[in-house]
């Protein structure tokens, strides 16, 4: 017997039954439909999770046959409901973690993802892990489309020295281990200003533009952390040795309520330390999250360092893939040169803004070579 609640005639049945004065019957049918919808949605979620798990298993199991099977899966589901829900950035990260370089060549030869997202992200995941980018392009004949991915196309093809400190998750079929950011400890070289600290405000003017804020705050924003990002112009040059004391007096939300003797830990910070903090924040995300993974974590960290160092940046459209902001005027080499000329500090504080969970709080401050510009990004999260 045909179920009257199935098929295209259900709407007409509801209308006719209502016109016949059987409102209670219509309400009952609606309840039944709602219950069926709930069960169907639950089943759809189960199927979606199973498809994602199949893709994860193939990506994490070493062997070219598994890589090709994953590509076949993506091809067969192309245009289907599932494909947009399979995170290409995540798959690229899984592949780079588990597969050998040679076994990954099929991805560059036949990328079934829209706009080549999978191969674009995989390339940068591999570079971050030490692959020779130019040689990889030569061997595969692959090129990254600047029209589809202008930000990723701007990034260097080779790993910078600072990127050698990149931290990656360790994934299994079920579960993963991410770790967290480094912290200032009692054994860390310190530059804490003397206590009790003065409460006077330094003579500064905030010069944070919306574009600069977007650049600097990228890693914590994209990683799902709470954050603050600001830039100041000083009335007079600030000496690097005076930066910790000046920093403590800046009108930052993250330092609101910090008392003259409350903990305000400051430490010198090399570019590799800055990179580790920003890349980890963007790529791994908050506790229980996933971040934006390696390729876009790389882009986010480069943009943030460029903004903090005062390298000129620009926002450009990213084609069908959406909007991507990327440093246009500054080359990667120019960003590194500008960053190397700055003074970098890391700070932590016992203010109300910071959650003060271990491995989940930091502030980064940079001083320009002329001592007239201070830029800050602060991030905090909790489990």
Coordinates of C-alpha atoms in Angstrom, one line a residue:
X1 CA 0.0 0.0 0.0
X2 CA 1.3 3.4 -0.9
X3 CA 2.1 5.7 2.0
X4 CA 0.0 8.9 1.6
X5 CA 2.7 10.9 3.4
X6 CA 5.3 10.0 0.8
X7 CA 5.7 11.4 -2.7
X8 CA 5.0 14.7 -4.4
X9 CA 1.2 14.7 -3.6
X10 CA 1.7 15.3 0.2
X11 CA 1.3 19.1 0.0
X12 CA -2.0 18.7 -2.0
X13 CA -3.2 16.2 0.6
X14 CA -2.5 18.6 3.5
X15 CA -4.3 21.4 1.7
X16 CA -7.4 19.3 0.8
X17 CA -7.6 17.8 4.3
X18 CA -7.5 21.2 5.9
X19 CA -10.3 22.5 3.6
X20 CA -12.4 19.5 4.6
X21 CA -12.2 20.7 8.2
X22 CA -9.9 18.0 9.5
X23 CA -7.3 20.3 11.2
X24 CA -6.4 17.8 13.8
X25 CA -5.6 15.2 11.1
X26 CA -3.3 17.7 9.4
X27 CA -1.5 18.4 12.6
X28 CA -1.0 14.7 13.2
X29 CA 0.4 14.3 9.7
X30 CA 2.8 17.2 10.3
X31 CA 4.0 15.6 13.5
X32 CA 4.6 12.3 11.7
X33 CA 6.5 14.1 9.0
X34 CA 8.6 16.0 11.5
X35 CA 9.5 12.7 13.2
X36 CA 10.5 11.2 9.9
X37 CA 12.6 14.3 9.1
X38 CA 14.5 14.0 12.4
X39 CA 15.3 10.3 11.7
X40 CA 16.3 11.1 8.1
X41 CA 18.5 13.9 9.2
X42 CA 20.2 11.7 11.8
X43 CA 20.7 9.0 9.2
X44 CA 22.2 11.6 6.8
X45 CA 24.6 12.8 9.5
X46 CA 25.7 9.2 10.1
X47 CA 26.3 8.7 6.4
X48 CA 28.2 12.0 6.1
X49 CA 30.4 11.0 9.0
X50 CA 31.1 7.6 7.4
X51 CA 32.1 9.2 4.1
X52 CA 34.4 11.6 5.9
X53 CA 35.9 8.7 7.9
X54 CA 36.5 6.8 4.7
X55 CA 38.3 9.7 3.2
X56 CA 40.4 10.1 6.4
X57 CA 41.3 6.4 6.4
X58 CA 42.4 6.5 2.8
X59 CA 44.4 9.7 3.3
X60 CA 46.2 8.4 6.4
X61 CA 47.0 4.9 5.0
X62 CA 50.4 5.0 3.2
X63 CA 50.5 3.9 -0.4
X64 CA 49.8 5.3 -3.9
X65 CA 46.8 3.0 -4.2
X66 CA 45.1 4.7 -1.3
X67 CA 45.8 8.2 -2.7
X68 CA 44.3 7.2 -6.0
X69 CA 41.3 5.7 -4.2
X70 CA 40.8 8.9 -2.4
X71 CA 40.9 10.9 -5.7
X72 CA 38.4 8.5 -7.2
X73 CA 36.1 9.0 -4.2
X74 CA 36.3 12.8 -4.6
X75 CA 35.7 12.4 -8.4
X76 CA 32.7 10.2 -7.9
X77 CA 31.2 12.6 -5.4
X78 CA 31.9 15.7 -7.4
X79 CA 28.8 17.8 -7.6
X80 CA 27.1 15.6 -5.0
X81 CA 25.8 16.8 -1.7
X82 CA 28.8 15.4 0.2
X83 CA 31.7 17.0 -1.6
X84 CA 31.4 20.5 -0.2
X85 CA 31.4 18.9 3.3
X86 CA 34.7 17.1 2.7
X87 CA 37.3 19.7 3.8
X88 CA 39.9 19.8 1.1
X89 CA 42.3 21.7 3.4
X90 CA 42.0 19.0 6.0
X91 CA 42.5 16.2 3.5
X92 CA 45.7 17.9 2.2
X93 CA 47.0 18.0 5.7
X94 CA 46.3 14.4 6.3
X95 CA 47.9 13.4 3.0
X96 CA 51.0 15.4 3.7
X97 CA 51.4 13.8 7.1
X98 CA 51.0 10.2 6.0
X99 CA 52.1 9.8 2.4
X100 CA 55.5 9.8 0.7
X101 CA 56.3 12.5 -1.8
X102 CA 56.2 10.1 -4.8
X103 CA 52.9 8.6 -3.7
X104 CA 51.3 12.1 -3.7
X105 CA 52.1 12.9 -7.4
X106 CA 48.7 11.7 -8.6
X107 CA 47.1 14.6 -6.7
X108 CA 49.0 17.1 -8.8
X109 CA 48.2 15.3 -12.0
X110 CA 44.5 14.9 -11.4
X111 CA 43.1 17.1 -8.7
X112 CA 39.3 16.6 -8.6
X113 CA 38.6 19.4 -6.2
X114 CA 37.0 22.6 -7.4
X115 CA 39.6 25.2 -8.3
X116 CA 42.5 22.9 -7.4
X117 CA 42.1 23.5 -3.7
X118 CA 43.5 20.1 -2.7
X119 CA 46.7 20.3 -4.7
X120 CA 47.3 24.0 -3.8
X121 CA 47.0 23.2 -0.1
X122 CA 49.0 20.0 -0.4
X123 CA 51.9 21.8 -2.1
X124 CA 52.3 24.1 0.9
X125 CA 51.7 21.4 3.4
X126 CA 54.6 19.5 1.8
X127 CA 56.8 22.6 1.7
X128 CA 56.3 23.2 5.4
X129 CA 57.4 19.7 6.0
X130 CA 60.6 20.1 4.1
X131 CA 59.8 19.3 0.5
X132 CA 61.7 21.1 -2.2
X133 CA 59.0 23.2 -3.8
X134 CA 60.7 24.2 -7.0
X135 CA 61.8 20.6 -7.6
X136 CA 58.3 19.3 -6.8
X137 CA 56.9 21.6 -9.4
X138 CA 59.5 20.5 -11.9
X139 CA 58.9 16.8 -11.4
X140 CA 55.1 17.1 -11.5
X141 CA 54.7 19.9 -14.0
X142 CA 52.1 21.4 -11.7
X143 CA 51.6 25.1 -11.2
X144 CA 49.5 26.9 -8.6
X145 CA 46.8 29.2 -10.1
X146 CA 47.2 32.8 -9.0
X147 CA 43.7 33.5 -10.2
X148 CA 42.1 30.9 -8.0
X149 CA 44.5 31.2 -5.0
X150 CA 46.3 34.6 -5.0
X151 CA 47.3 34.3 -1.4
X152 CA 48.7 30.8 -1.7
X153 CA 50.4 31.7 -4.9
X154 CA 52.2 34.6 -3.2
X155 CA 53.7 32.4 -0.6
X156 CA 57.3 31.2 -1.1
X157 CA 58.0 27.9 -2.8
X158 CA 60.6 27.0 -0.3
X159 CA 60.4 26.9 3.5
X160 CA 61.9 29.9 5.3
X161 CA 64.2 29.4 8.2
X162 CA 61.6 30.6 10.7
X163 CA 59.1 28.0 9.3
X164 CA 61.3 25.2 10.5
X165 CA 59.7 25.6 13.9
X166 CA 56.3 24.6 12.5
X167 CA 54.3 22.3 14.7
X168 CA 52.0 19.7 13.1
X169 CA 49.3 17.5 14.7
X170 CA 49.6 13.7 14.8
X171 CA 46.5 12.0 13.5
X172 CA 45.2 8.5 13.6
X173 CA 42.1 6.9 12.1
X174 CA 40.2 7.9 15.3
X175 CA 41.6 11.0 17.1
X176 CA 44.6 13.2 17.1
X177 CA 47.1 14.9 19.3
X178 CA 47.7 18.6 18.7
X179 CA 49.7 20.1 21.7
X180 CA 49.7 23.8 22.2
X181 CA 51.8 27.0 22.0
X182 CA 54.9 27.5 24.1
X183 CA 54.9 29.4 27.3
X184 CA 57.1 31.8 29.3
X185 CA 58.7 29.9 32.2
X186 CA 60.9 30.7 35.1
X187 CA 63.9 29.5 33.1
X188 CA 63.0 31.7 30.1
X189 CA 65.2 34.8 29.5
X190 CA 63.1 37.6 30.9
X191 CA 62.7 41.4 30.3
X192 CA 60.0 42.0 32.9
X193 CA 59.7 45.7 33.8
X194 CA 60.5 46.4 37.5
X195 CA 57.5 46.3 39.9
X196 CA 55.6 48.2 41.0
X197 CA 55.2 49.5 37.5
X198 CA 54.2 53.1 36.8
X199 CA 50.6 53.7 35.8
X200 CA 51.3 56.5 33.3
X201 CA 50.2 56.1 29.7
X202 CA 52.9 56.5 27.0
X203 CA 52.4 59.2 24.5
X204 CA 51.1 57.2 21.6
X205 CA 48.4 57.5 18.9
X206 CA 46.6 54.4 17.6
X207 CA 47.0 53.9 13.9
X208 CA 45.3 50.6 13.4
X209 CA 43.5 50.5 10.1
X210 CA 40.8 47.8 9.3
X211 CA 43.2 46.2 6.8
X212 CA 46.1 46.1 9.2
X213 CA 43.8 44.7 11.9
X214 CA 42.7 41.9 9.6
X215 CA 46.3 41.1 8.7
X216 CA 47.6 41.1 12.3
X217 CA 44.7 39.3 13.9
X218 CA 44.4 36.6 11.2
X219 CA 45.9 33.6 13.2
X220 CA 43.8 33.9 16.3
X221 CA 40.7 34.9 14.4
X222 CA 40.9 32.0 12.0
X223 CA 41.9 29.6 14.8
X224 CA 38.9 30.6 16.9
X225 CA 40.8 32.3 19.7
X226 CA 39.8 35.5 21.5
X227 CA 42.2 38.2 20.2
X228 CA 43.3 41.8 20.2
X229 CA 45.3 43.5 17.5
X230 CA 46.6 47.1 17.5
X231 CA 49.3 49.4 16.1
X232 CA 50.5 52.7 17.7
X233 CA 52.6 55.6 16.6
X234 CA 54.8 57.0 19.3
X235 CA 55.5 60.7 19.9
X236 CA 59.2 60.0 20.4
X237 CA 61.4 57.1 19.5
X238 CA 61.3 54.2 21.9
X239 CA 64.5 52.4 22.6
X240 CA 64.3 48.5 22.5
X241 CA 65.3 48.3 26.1
X242 CA 62.4 50.6 27.1
X243 CA 59.8 48.6 25.1
X244 CA 58.7 46.3 28.0
X245 CA 57.8 49.3 30.2
X246 CA 56.1 51.1 27.4
X247 CA 54.2 48.0 26.5
X248 CA 52.8 47.7 30.0
X249 CA 51.3 51.1 29.8
X250 CA 49.6 50.9 26.4
X251 CA 45.8 51.2 26.3
X252 CA 45.3 47.5 25.4
X253 CA 42.1 45.7 26.4
X254 CA 44.2 42.6 27.2
X255 CA 46.0 44.5 29.9
X256 CA 43.0 46.3 31.4
X257 CA 42.9 45.9 35.2
X258 CA 46.5 44.8 35.4
X259 CA 47.8 46.1 38.7
X260 CA 51.3 47.6 39.3
X261 CA 52.6 44.4 40.8
X262 CA 50.5 41.8 38.9
X263 CA 52.4 39.3 36.8
X264 CA 53.5 40.8 33.5
X265 CA 56.0 38.4 32.0
X266 CA 58.1 39.7 29.0
X267 CA 60.6 37.7 27.0
X268 CA 62.7 38.4 23.9
X269 CA 61.3 36.6 20.9
X270 CA 63.0 35.4 17.7
X271 CA 61.2 35.1 14.4
X272 CA 61.1 31.3 14.7
X273 CA 59.2 31.8 18.1
X274 CA 56.8 34.3 16.6
X275 CA 56.2 31.9 13.7
X276 CA 55.6 28.9 16.0
X277 CA 53.0 30.9 18.0
X278 CA 51.1 32.3 15.0
X279 CA 51.2 29.3 12.8
X280 CA 50.1 26.9 15.6
X281 CA 47.2 29.3 16.5
X282 CA 45.9 29.4 12.9
X283 CA 46.6 25.9 11.8
X284 CA 45.5 23.9 14.8
X285 CA 42.9 26.3 16.3
X286 CA 41.3 26.1 19.7
X287 CA 41.0 23.1 22.0
X288 CA 38.7 20.6 20.2
X289 CA 38.9 22.6 17.0
X290 CA 40.8 22.1 13.8
X291 CA 42.0 25.5 12.7
X292 CA 42.6 26.2 9.0
X293 CA 45.4 23.6 8.7
X294 CA 48.8 24.0 7.3
X295 CA 48.5 25.8 3.9
X296 CA 46.1 28.5 5.1
X297 CA 47.8 28.6 8.5
X298 CA 51.0 29.4 6.6
X299 CA 49.3 32.2 4.7
X300 CA 47.7 33.6 7.9
X301 CA 51.0 33.6 9.8
X302 CA 52.9 35.3 7.0
X303 CA 50.2 38.0 6.7
X304 CA 50.3 38.6 10.5
X305 CA 54.1 38.9 10.5
X306 CA 54.0 41.3 7.6
X307 CA 51.4 43.4 9.4
X308 CA 53.3 43.4 12.7
X309 CA 56.6 44.3 10.9
X310 CA 55.0 47.1 8.9
X311 CA 55.4 45.5 5.5
X312 CA 52.9 47.0 3.0
X313 CA 49.9 44.7 2.3
X314 CA 46.8 44.8 0.2
X315 CA 43.5 43.0 -0.1
X316 CA 42.9 41.3 -3.4
X317 CA 39.9 39.2 -4.7
X318 CA 40.5 35.5 -4.6
X319 CA 38.3 34.6 -7.6
X320 CA 35.7 31.9 -7.2
X321 CA 37.5 30.6 -4.1
X322 CA 36.4 33.8 -2.3
X323 CA 38.2 36.7 -0.9
X324 CA 41.8 36.3 0.2
X325 CA 44.0 39.1 1.7
X326 CA 47.6 38.8 0.7
X327 CA 50.7 41.0 0.9
X328 CA 50.8 42.5 -2.6
X329 CA 53.4 45.2 -2.4
X330 CA 55.8 43.2 -0.2
X331 CA 57.5 40.1 -1.5
X332 CA 58.2 37.3 1.0
X333 CA 61.8 38.3 1.0
X334 CA 60.8 41.9 1.9
X335 CA 58.6 40.7 4.7
X336 CA 61.5 38.7 6.2
X337 CA 63.8 41.7 5.8
X338 CA 61.3 44.0 7.6
X339 CA 60.7 41.5 10.3
X340 CA 64.4 40.9 10.9
X341 CA 64.9 44.6 11.5
X342 CA 62.2 44.8 14.2
X343 CA 62.5 44.1 17.9
X344 CA 60.2 41.3 18.9
X345 CA 58.8 40.6 22.4
X346 CA 56.4 38.0 23.8
X347 CA 54.3 38.8 26.9
X348 CA 51.8 37.2 29.3
X349 CA 49.8 38.8 32.0
X350 CA 47.6 38.1 35.0
X351 CA 44.9 40.4 33.7
X352 CA 41.2 39.5 33.5
X353 CA 41.3 39.4 29.7
X354 CA 43.6 36.4 29.5
X355 CA 42.2 33.0 30.5
X356 CA 45.7 32.0 31.8
X357 CA 45.3 28.4 30.7
X358 CA 48.6 26.7 30.1
X359 CA 49.7 26.7 26.5
X360 CA 46.8 29.0 25.6
X361 CA 47.8 32.6 26.2
X362 CA 50.3 35.0 24.5
X363 CA 50.9 38.5 23.4
X364 CA 53.4 39.5 20.7
X365 CA 54.7 43.0 20.4
X366 CA 57.1 44.5 17.8
X367 CA 59.0 47.7 17.7
X368 CA 60.1 49.2 14.3
X369 CA 63.7 50.0 13.7
X370 CA 63.1 53.8 14.1
X371 CA 61.4 53.2 17.4
X372 CA 58.2 55.0 16.3
X373 CA 55.8 52.2 15.6
X374 CA 54.6 49.5 18.0
X375 CA 52.3 46.7 16.9
X376 CA 50.6 44.1 19.1
X377 CA 48.6 40.9 18.8
X378 CA 47.3 39.1 21.8
X379 CA 45.4 35.8 21.9
X380 CA 43.8 33.6 24.5
X381 CA 41.6 30.6 24.7
X382 CA 40.4 27.9 27.1
X383 CA 39.1 24.3 27.0

